[in-house]
Amino acid sequence: MGNTLGVAVVGFGWMGRVHTQAYGRLPHHFPQLPVRPELVAVADEVPGRAEEAAGRYGFASATRDWREVAADPRVAAVSVTAPNFLHREIGVAMAEAGKHLWIEKPVGLTAEDARAVADAVGAAGVQGTVGFNYRNAPAVETARRMVAAGDIGTVTHVRIRLFSDYAAHPDGALTWRYERRRGGSGVLGDLASHGVDLARFLLGEIVSLTADTAVFVPERARPVGATAGHSRATGGAPGPVENDDYVSCLLRFASGARGVLEASRVSVGEQNAYGFEVHGTTGALFWDYRRMGELGVSRGTAYQDQPVSTVYVGPGDGEYGAFQPGAANSMGYDDLKVIEAYHFLRSVSEGTPHGPTLADAVASATALDAMTRSARQRTWVDLR
């Protein structure tokens, strides 16, 4: 059965549940993993939430104070799924306590925050991984392999989009997500962080960018009680939305390729409309998260009027074989987090990083900070 590894989850909203379920599914999908997670502790400051999680999922203990998790000798690895403004404090403390770290993006509010967590992980000699889950989609991994192999020639340009409507309703509560002090850069941290990671995962380093941002729902009602997810509120005192609903960005890559990245949290009619189009000198690749197992592929020698074929990923593409025996069987969001958990515990077991690291979080956060600066100054920003 392998050795057990004590794990804890700090912050038990939706993402805390997703992490917990991913730990539980690991032995089923990755039986070769030499360590098995044991749910030791869960922490959440909302009264009763941690206790409810412990009763439902089988954590050995529950607490409202994450510091008790840091001091718990039973805990070897921690998932940090608390709100963004707590990432730096909790991440640094867990690393300094010798805990391996699986932390959700964007790892704080700024590149400085992400770098502080990365430095703490490095100094402690523990493993750290970050929740850039979309790169785990087998079709995305296949696209990366094809780009690297030159299957579409030399990449010329990419378009990455992340559109959603979770903040489109004007009655959406003015939670921490919309405050600069606690929610950081808004849609940049929420969605564009994934876009930057996908851009780097597929095409390599970004060397410069220019961006434009906007707030389209400038005022929301403050919640009158505890909230979870994207709650609505009416009757509360109105307050200003302090961070961005929308960003568009032009990218230049070290390879010479160009890119467009666009993200919105207020796109009516769009639900998790994430994807990319990669164009090269002899072909192109197309991926839509909502059709996760499909990859549009155009390659050949026709150039003009060259057709696009739909390729269904299957065993042999990324970690698809751990979930389905044949091509065109569907995978879902939670499966991507199981893959992420696998990479995390494999990193812990082997002492070698697998999957996105804190260095990737720093690179993404650096690009997000540059977007904010570019939009304010209306200029190109060099990332080198």
mmCIF file of C-alpha atoms in Angstrom, residues 83-383:
data_model
loop_
_atom_site.group_PDB
_atom_site.id
_atom_site.type_symbol
_atom_site.label_atom_id
_atom_site.label_comp_id
_atom_site.label_asym_id
_atom_site.label_seq_id
_atom_site.Cartn_x
_atom_site.Cartn_y
_atom_site.Cartn_z
ATOM 1 C CA PRO A 83 -8.258 33.605 -0.037
ATOM 2 C CA ASN A 84 -5.456 35.218 -2.045
ATOM 3 C CA PHE A 85 -4.478 37.812 0.541
ATOM 4 C CA LEU A 86 -3.556 35.039 3.000
ATOM 5 C CA HIS A 87 -1.363 33.068 0.599
ATOM 6 C CA ARG A 88 1.910 34.765 1.455
ATOM 7 C CA GLU A 89 1.588 34.557 5.243
ATOM 8 C CA ILE A 90 0.329 30.984 5.277
ATOM 9 C CA GLY A 91 2.625 29.746 2.498
ATOM 10 C CA VAL A 92 5.776 31.151 4.096
ATOM 11 C CA ALA A 93 4.800 29.821 7.528
ATOM 12 C CA MET A 94 4.087 26.331 6.227
ATOM 13 C CA ALA A 95 7.366 26.162 4.320
ATOM 14 C CA GLU A 96 9.290 27.412 7.352
ATOM 15 C CA ALA A 97 7.590 24.688 9.394
ATOM 16 C CA GLY A 98 8.959 22.114 6.946
ATOM 17 C CA LYS A 99 5.662 21.351 5.203
ATOM 18 C CA HIS A 100 5.549 20.574 1.490
ATOM 19 C CA LEU A 101 3.261 23.068 -0.198
ATOM 20 C CA TRP A 102 0.457 22.762 -2.750
ATOM 21 C CA ILE A 103 -0.773 26.341 -3.049
ATOM 22 C CA GLU A 104 -3.418 27.821 -5.285
ATOM 23 C CA LYS A 105 -2.589 30.544 -7.758
ATOM 24 C CA PRO A 106 -1.911 33.431 -7.882
ATOM 25 C CA VAL A 107 0.176 32.828 -4.688
ATOM 26 C CA GLY A 108 -0.575 36.151 -3.059
ATOM 27 C CA LEU A 109 -1.430 39.533 -4.486
ATOM 28 C CA THR A 110 1.843 40.505 -6.172
ATOM 29 C CA ALA A 111 5.053 39.100 -7.571
ATOM 30 C CA GLU A 112 6.700 40.093 -4.294
ATOM 31 C CA ASP A 113 4.272 37.822 -2.436
ATOM 32 C CA ALA A 114 4.880 34.904 -4.805
ATOM 33 C CA ARG A 115 8.641 35.399 -4.563
ATOM 34 C CA ALA A 116 8.497 35.383 -0.753
ATOM 35 C CA VAL A 117 6.726 32.003 -0.790
ATOM 36 C CA ALA A 118 9.131 30.669 -3.422
ATOM 37 C CA ASP A 119 12.126 31.794 -1.358
ATOM 38 C CA ALA A 120 10.706 30.161 1.768
ATOM 39 C CA VAL A 121 10.112 26.886 -0.084
ATOM 40 C CA GLY A 122 13.646 26.965 -1.470
ATOM 41 C CA ALA A 123 15.242 27.804 1.885
ATOM 42 C CA ALA A 124 13.326 25.031 3.650
ATOM 43 C CA GLY A 125 14.175 22.435 1.017
ATOM 44 C CA VAL A 126 10.544 21.361 0.665
ATOM 45 C CA GLN A 127 8.582 20.728 -2.513
ATOM 46 C CA GLY A 128 6.092 23.270 -3.795
ATOM 47 C CA THR A 129 3.525 23.160 -6.571
ATOM 48 C CA VAL A 130 0.953 25.678 -7.793
ATOM 49 C CA GLY A 131 -2.642 25.306 -8.991
ATOM 50 C CA PHE A 132 -2.152 25.977 -12.689
ATOM 51 C CA ASN A 133 -4.466 23.089 -13.512
ATOM 52 C CA TYR A 134 -5.290 23.817 -17.160
ATOM 53 C CA ARG A 135 -1.813 22.805 -18.286
ATOM 54 C CA ASN A 136 -2.699 19.301 -17.009
ATOM 55 C CA ALA A 137 -5.345 18.750 -19.690
ATOM 56 C CA PRO A 138 -4.010 15.947 -21.929
ATOM 57 C CA ALA A 139 -4.859 17.970 -25.053
ATOM 58 C CA VAL A 140 -2.807 20.901 -23.735
ATOM 59 C CA GLU A 141 0.144 18.626 -23.023
ATOM 60 C CA THR A 142 -0.226 17.196 -26.534
ATOM 61 C CA ALA A 143 -0.282 20.699 -28.007
ATOM 62 C CA ARG A 144 2.897 21.554 -26.144
ATOM 63 C CA ARG A 145 4.602 18.421 -27.454
ATOM 64 C CA MET A 146 3.535 19.221 -31.016
ATOM 65 C CA VAL A 147 4.792 22.801 -30.753
ATOM 66 C CA ALA A 148 8.147 21.606 -29.409
ATOM 67 C CA ALA A 149 8.425 19.007 -32.178
ATOM 68 C CA GLY A 150 7.825 21.600 -34.884
ATOM 69 C CA ASP A 151 4.636 19.903 -36.076
ATOM 70 C CA ILE A 152 3.111 23.267 -37.035
ATOM 71 C CA GLY A 153 6.386 24.846 -38.111
ATOM 72 C CA THR A 154 7.717 27.885 -36.307
ATOM 73 C CA VAL A 155 5.099 29.424 -34.032
ATOM 74 C CA THR A 156 4.186 32.910 -35.185
ATOM 75 C CA HIS A 157 1.369 33.930 -32.854
ATOM 76 C CA VAL A 158 -1.039 32.697 -30.180
ATOM 77 C CA ARG A 159 -4.387 33.890 -28.876
ATOM 78 C CA ILE A 160 -5.412 32.897 -25.347
ATOM 79 C CA ARG A 161 -8.861 33.691 -23.957
ATOM 80 C CA LEU A 162 -10.384 33.222 -20.511
ATOM 81 C CA PHE A 163 -13.962 34.510 -20.455
ATOM 82 C CA SER A 164 -16.451 33.860 -17.666
ATOM 83 C CA ASP A 165 -19.635 35.357 -16.243
ATOM 84 C CA TYR A 166 -19.170 34.630 -12.523
ATOM 85 C CA ALA A 167 -19.068 38.348 -11.741
ATOM 86 C CA ALA A 168 -21.463 39.562 -14.430
ATOM 87 C CA HIS A 169 -24.557 39.871 -12.222
ATOM 88 C CA PRO A 170 -24.838 43.367 -10.732
ATOM 89 C CA ASP A 171 -26.098 41.817 -7.469
ATOM 90 C CA GLY A 172 -22.854 39.882 -6.998
ATOM 91 C CA ALA A 173 -21.711 40.525 -3.417
ATOM 92 C CA LEU A 174 -18.796 42.878 -2.750
ATOM 93 C CA THR A 175 -16.606 40.173 -1.226
ATOM 94 C CA TRP A 176 -12.837 40.230 -0.693
ATOM 95 C CA ARG A 177 -12.416 39.310 -4.371
ATOM 96 C CA TYR A 178 -13.274 42.866 -5.406
ATOM 97 C CA GLU A 179 -10.968 44.660 -2.955
ATOM 98 C CA ARG A 180 -7.454 45.590 -3.986
ATOM 99 C CA ARG A 181 -6.106 44.937 -0.473
ATOM 100 C CA ARG A 182 -7.480 41.399 -0.242
ATOM 101 C CA GLY A 183 -8.328 40.391 -3.798
ATOM 102 C CA GLY A 184 -5.324 41.886 -5.550
ATOM 103 C CA SER A 185 -5.691 42.571 -9.266
ATOM 104 C CA GLY A 186 -9.126 41.000 -9.767
ATOM 105 C CA VAL A 187 -9.533 39.121 -13.037
ATOM 106 C CA LEU A 188 -5.776 39.268 -13.584
ATOM 107 C CA GLY A 189 -5.118 37.033 -10.581
ATOM 108 C CA ASP A 190 -8.267 34.967 -11.049
ATOM 109 C CA LEU A 191 -8.026 34.155 -14.766
ATOM 110 C CA ALA A 192 -5.160 35.924 -16.537
ATOM 111 C CA SER A 193 -2.719 34.118 -14.221
ATOM 112 C CA HIS A 194 -3.811 30.876 -15.894
ATOM 113 C CA GLY A 195 -3.465 32.534 -19.294
ATOM 114 C CA VAL A 196 0.126 33.565 -18.606
ATOM 115 C CA ASP A 197 0.954 30.055 -17.429
ATOM 116 C CA LEU A 198 -0.578 28.515 -20.560
ATOM 117 C CA ALA A 199 1.349 30.974 -22.734
ATOM 118 C CA ARG A 200 4.636 30.099 -21.056
ATOM 119 C CA PHE A 201 3.846 26.363 -20.987
ATOM 120 C CA LEU A 202 3.185 26.315 -24.734
ATOM 121 C CA LEU A 203 5.584 28.932 -26.139
ATOM 122 C CA GLY A 204 8.234 29.736 -23.547
ATOM 123 C CA GLU A 205 9.187 32.962 -21.848
ATOM 124 C CA ILE A 206 7.385 36.279 -22.320
ATOM 125 C CA VAL A 207 9.830 39.155 -22.721
ATOM 126 C CA SER A 208 7.518 42.167 -22.949
ATOM 127 C CA LEU A 209 3.856 43.138 -22.927
ATOM 128 C CA THR A 210 1.362 45.953 -23.081
ATOM 129 C CA ALA A 211 -2.095 45.816 -21.516
ATOM 130 C CA ASP A 212 -5.419 47.577 -21.090
ATOM 131 C CA THR A 213 -7.795 46.963 -18.166
ATOM 132 C CA ALA A 214 -11.320 48.010 -17.206
ATOM 133 C CA VAL A 215 -13.953 47.813 -14.467
ATOM 134 C CA PHE A 216 -17.409 47.324 -16.007
ATOM 135 C CA VAL A 217 -19.430 46.796 -12.798
ATOM 136 C CA PRO A 218 -18.068 49.645 -10.661
ATOM 137 C CA GLU A 219 -20.252 49.184 -7.567
ATOM 138 C CA ARG A 220 -21.619 46.212 -5.609
ATOM 139 C CA ALA A 221 -23.545 45.604 -2.372
ATOM 140 C CA ARG A 222 -21.587 44.539 0.693
ATOM 141 C CA PRO A 223 -22.583 41.108 2.068
ATOM 142 C CA VAL A 224 -24.400 41.031 5.391
ATOM 143 C CA GLY A 225 -23.050 37.601 6.441
ATOM 144 C CA ALA A 226 -20.490 34.924 5.616
ATOM 145 C CA THR A 227 -20.083 34.198 1.919
ATOM 146 C CA ALA A 228 -18.679 31.380 -0.164
ATOM 147 C CA GLY A 229 -17.926 31.324 -3.857
ATOM 148 C CA HIS A 230 -19.650 34.022 -5.905
ATOM 149 C CA SER A 231 -22.621 34.894 -3.723
ATOM 150 C CA ARG A 232 -25.224 37.552 -4.441
ATOM 151 C CA ALA A 233 -26.234 40.284 -2.047
ATOM 152 C CA THR A 234 -29.061 42.800 -1.905
ATOM 153 C CA GLY A 235 -29.782 45.387 0.732
ATOM 154 C CA GLY A 236 -26.188 45.782 1.892
ATOM 155 C CA ALA A 237 -24.387 49.093 1.761
ATOM 156 C CA PRO A 238 -22.919 49.725 -1.695
ATOM 157 C CA GLY A 239 -19.175 49.925 -2.169
ATOM 158 C CA PRO A 240 -16.718 50.409 -5.022
ATOM 159 C CA VAL A 241 -15.136 47.588 -7.012
ATOM 160 C CA GLU A 242 -11.423 48.278 -6.659
ATOM 161 C CA ASN A 243 -9.873 45.781 -9.068
ATOM 162 C CA ASP A 244 -10.296 44.875 -12.701
ATOM 163 C CA ASP A 245 -13.134 43.037 -14.430
ATOM 164 C CA TYR A 246 -11.331 42.803 -17.769
ATOM 165 C CA VAL A 247 -7.838 42.736 -19.256
ATOM 166 C CA SER A 248 -6.488 42.547 -22.794
ATOM 167 C CA CYS A 249 -2.788 42.168 -23.390
ATOM 168 C CA LEU A 250 -0.314 41.959 -26.265
ATOM 169 C CA LEU A 251 2.634 39.630 -25.650
ATOM 170 C CA ARG A 252 6.084 39.240 -27.147
ATOM 171 C CA PHE A 253 7.932 35.968 -26.572
ATOM 172 C CA ALA A 254 11.656 35.271 -26.460
ATOM 173 C CA SER A 255 11.181 33.093 -29.536
ATOM 174 C CA GLY A 256 9.952 36.069 -31.534
ATOM 175 C CA ALA A 257 6.344 34.893 -31.507
ATOM 176 C CA ARG A 258 3.536 37.308 -30.699
ATOM 177 C CA GLY A 259 0.469 36.771 -28.545
ATOM 178 C CA VAL A 260 -2.881 38.138 -27.452
ATOM 179 C CA LEU A 261 -4.252 37.333 -24.002
ATOM 180 C CA GLU A 262 -7.755 38.403 -22.997
ATOM 181 C CA ALA A 263 -9.625 37.678 -19.765
ATOM 182 C CA SER A 264 -12.990 38.772 -18.377
ATOM 183 C CA ARG A 265 -15.059 37.860 -15.330
ATOM 184 C CA VAL A 266 -18.151 39.750 -16.526
ATOM 185 C CA SER A 267 -18.746 38.246 -19.993
ATOM 186 C CA VAL A 268 -22.490 37.591 -20.187
ATOM 187 C CA GLY A 269 -23.138 34.427 -22.171
ATOM 188 C CA GLU A 270 -19.709 32.953 -21.456
ATOM 189 C CA GLN A 271 -19.216 30.193 -18.909
ATOM 190 C CA ASN A 272 -15.621 29.010 -18.460
ATOM 191 C CA ALA A 273 -14.821 29.867 -22.083
ATOM 192 C CA TYR A 274 -11.117 29.170 -21.843
ATOM 193 C CA GLY A 275 -8.827 28.145 -24.648
ATOM 194 C CA PHE A 276 -6.138 28.999 -27.145
ATOM 195 C CA GLU A 277 -5.221 29.131 -30.810
ATOM 196 C CA VAL A 278 -1.560 28.586 -31.713
ATOM 197 C CA HIS A 279 -0.513 29.454 -35.257
ATOM 198 C CA GLY A 280 2.711 28.392 -36.927
ATOM 199 C CA THR A 281 4.305 28.709 -40.343
ATOM 200 C CA THR A 282 2.840 25.371 -41.526
ATOM 201 C CA GLY A 283 -0.171 24.755 -39.274
ATOM 202 C CA ALA A 284 -2.220 25.582 -36.208
ATOM 203 C CA LEU A 285 -3.625 24.117 -32.980
ATOM 204 C CA PHE A 286 -6.978 24.937 -31.358
ATOM 205 C CA TRP A 287 -8.216 24.024 -27.858
ATOM 206 C CA ASP A 288 -11.419 24.855 -25.969
ATOM 207 C CA TYR A 289 -11.581 23.867 -22.289
ATOM 208 C CA ARG A 290 -15.293 23.129 -22.617
ATOM 209 C CA ARG A 291 -14.350 20.375 -25.110
ATOM 210 C CA MET A 292 -11.372 19.352 -23.063
ATOM 211 C CA GLY A 293 -10.557 16.108 -24.866
ATOM 212 C CA GLU A 294 -10.484 17.614 -28.356
ATOM 213 C CA LEU A 295 -7.579 19.287 -30.110
ATOM 214 C CA GLY A 296 -8.066 21.018 -33.452
ATOM 215 C CA VAL A 297 -5.039 20.311 -35.622
ATOM 216 C CA SER A 298 -4.101 21.799 -38.990
ATOM 217 C CA ARG A 299 -0.810 20.723 -40.518
ATOM 218 C CA GLY A 300 0.583 19.896 -43.899
ATOM 219 C CA THR A 301 1.954 21.718 -46.916
ATOM 220 C CA ALA A 302 -1.146 23.405 -48.323
ATOM 221 C CA TYR A 303 -0.837 26.692 -46.407
ATOM 222 C CA GLN A 304 -3.924 28.255 -47.975
ATOM 223 C CA ASP A 305 -7.277 26.478 -47.421
ATOM 224 C CA GLN A 306 -5.561 23.842 -45.286
ATOM 225 C CA PRO A 307 -8.235 21.893 -43.356
ATOM 226 C CA VAL A 308 -8.508 21.455 -39.593
ATOM 227 C CA SER A 309 -9.004 17.979 -38.104
ATOM 228 C CA THR A 310 -10.404 17.193 -34.673
ATOM 229 C CA VAL A 311 -8.107 14.869 -32.727
ATOM 230 C CA TYR A 312 -9.514 13.133 -29.662
ATOM 231 C CA VAL A 313 -6.894 12.598 -26.999
ATOM 232 C CA GLY A 314 -6.486 9.150 -25.515
ATOM 233 C CA PRO A 315 -4.080 6.944 -23.567
ATOM 234 C CA GLY A 316 -0.573 8.154 -24.261
ATOM 235 C CA ASP A 317 -1.584 11.812 -24.130
ATOM 236 C CA GLY A 318 -0.544 13.314 -20.807
ATOM 237 C CA GLU A 319 -2.143 11.436 -17.898
ATOM 238 C CA TYR A 320 -5.306 10.546 -19.823
ATOM 239 C CA GLY A 321 -4.688 6.810 -19.415
ATOM 240 C CA ALA A 322 -5.054 7.088 -15.641
ATOM 241 C CA PHE A 323 -8.722 8.009 -16.124
ATOM 242 C CA GLN A 324 -10.082 6.492 -19.334
ATOM 243 C CA PRO A 325 -9.174 3.429 -21.434
ATOM 244 C CA GLY A 326 -9.939 4.847 -24.869
ATOM 245 C CA ALA A 327 -9.980 8.098 -26.809
ATOM 246 C CA ALA A 328 -12.958 10.489 -26.738
ATOM 247 C CA ASN A 329 -14.120 9.540 -23.226
ATOM 248 C CA SER A 330 -14.678 12.749 -21.284
ATOM 249 C CA MET A 331 -12.559 14.138 -18.477
ATOM 250 C CA GLY A 332 -13.517 17.010 -16.178
ATOM 251 C CA TYR A 333 -12.116 19.838 -14.097
ATOM 252 C CA ASP A 334 -11.708 17.736 -10.954
ATOM 253 C CA ASP A 335 -9.637 15.213 -12.921
ATOM 254 C CA LEU A 336 -7.127 17.968 -13.662
ATOM 255 C CA LYS A 337 -6.751 18.574 -9.927
ATOM 256 C CA VAL A 338 -6.188 14.851 -9.342
ATOM 257 C CA ILE A 339 -3.329 15.061 -11.855
ATOM 258 C CA GLU A 340 -2.047 18.099 -9.973
ATOM 259 C CA ALA A 341 -2.179 16.186 -6.682
ATOM 260 C CA TYR A 342 -0.297 13.337 -8.337
ATOM 261 C CA HIS A 343 2.467 15.662 -9.524
ATOM 262 C CA PHE A 344 2.644 17.187 -6.037
ATOM 263 C CA LEU A 345 2.987 13.921 -4.123
ATOM 264 C CA ARG A 346 5.305 12.502 -6.756
ATOM 265 C CA SER A 347 7.511 15.569 -6.187
ATOM 266 C CA VAL A 348 7.437 14.903 -2.441
ATOM 267 C CA SER A 349 8.202 11.215 -2.905
ATOM 268 C CA GLU A 350 11.059 11.659 -5.393
ATOM 269 C CA GLY A 351 12.450 14.957 -4.106
ATOM 270 C CA THR A 352 12.286 16.339 -7.668
ATOM 271 C CA PRO A 353 9.748 18.901 -8.908
ATOM 272 C CA HIS A 354 6.963 17.701 -11.191
ATOM 273 C CA GLY A 355 4.321 20.037 -12.584
ATOM 274 C CA PRO A 356 4.190 23.811 -12.075
ATOM 275 C CA THR A 357 6.511 25.150 -9.400
ATOM 276 C CA LEU A 358 6.733 28.330 -7.340
ATOM 277 C CA ALA A 359 9.088 29.656 -10.024
ATOM 278 C CA ASP A 360 6.157 29.427 -12.454
ATOM 279 C CA ALA A 361 4.007 31.325 -9.949
ATOM 280 C CA VAL A 362 6.632 34.073 -9.726
ATOM 281 C CA ALA A 363 6.826 34.317 -13.528
ATOM 282 C CA SER A 364 3.048 34.556 -13.824
ATOM 283 C CA ALA A 365 2.777 37.128 -11.040
ATOM 284 C CA THR A 366 5.575 39.185 -12.586
ATOM 285 C CA ALA A 367 3.621 39.330 -15.842
ATOM 286 C CA LEU A 368 0.434 40.309 -13.974
ATOM 287 C CA ASP A 369 2.237 43.132 -12.175
ATOM 288 C CA ALA A 370 3.577 44.264 -15.546
ATOM 289 C CA MET A 371 0.038 44.262 -16.987
ATOM 290 C CA THR A 372 -1.169 46.486 -14.167
ATOM 291 C CA ARG A 373 1.762 48.846 -14.643
ATOM 292 C CA SER A 374 1.337 48.881 -18.419
ATOM 293 C CA ALA A 375 -2.373 49.708 -18.189
ATOM 294 C CA ARG A 376 -1.645 52.543 -15.773
ATOM 295 C CA GLN A 377 1.262 53.985 -17.774
ATOM 296 C CA ARG A 378 -0.137 53.113 -21.219
ATOM 297 C CA THR A 379 3.155 51.690 -22.382
ATOM 298 C CA TRP A 380 5.064 48.492 -23.133
ATOM 299 C CA VAL A 381 6.770 46.838 -20.145
ATOM 300 C CA ASP A 382 9.963 44.780 -20.484
ATOM 301 C CA LEU A 383 10.048 41.612 -18.346
#
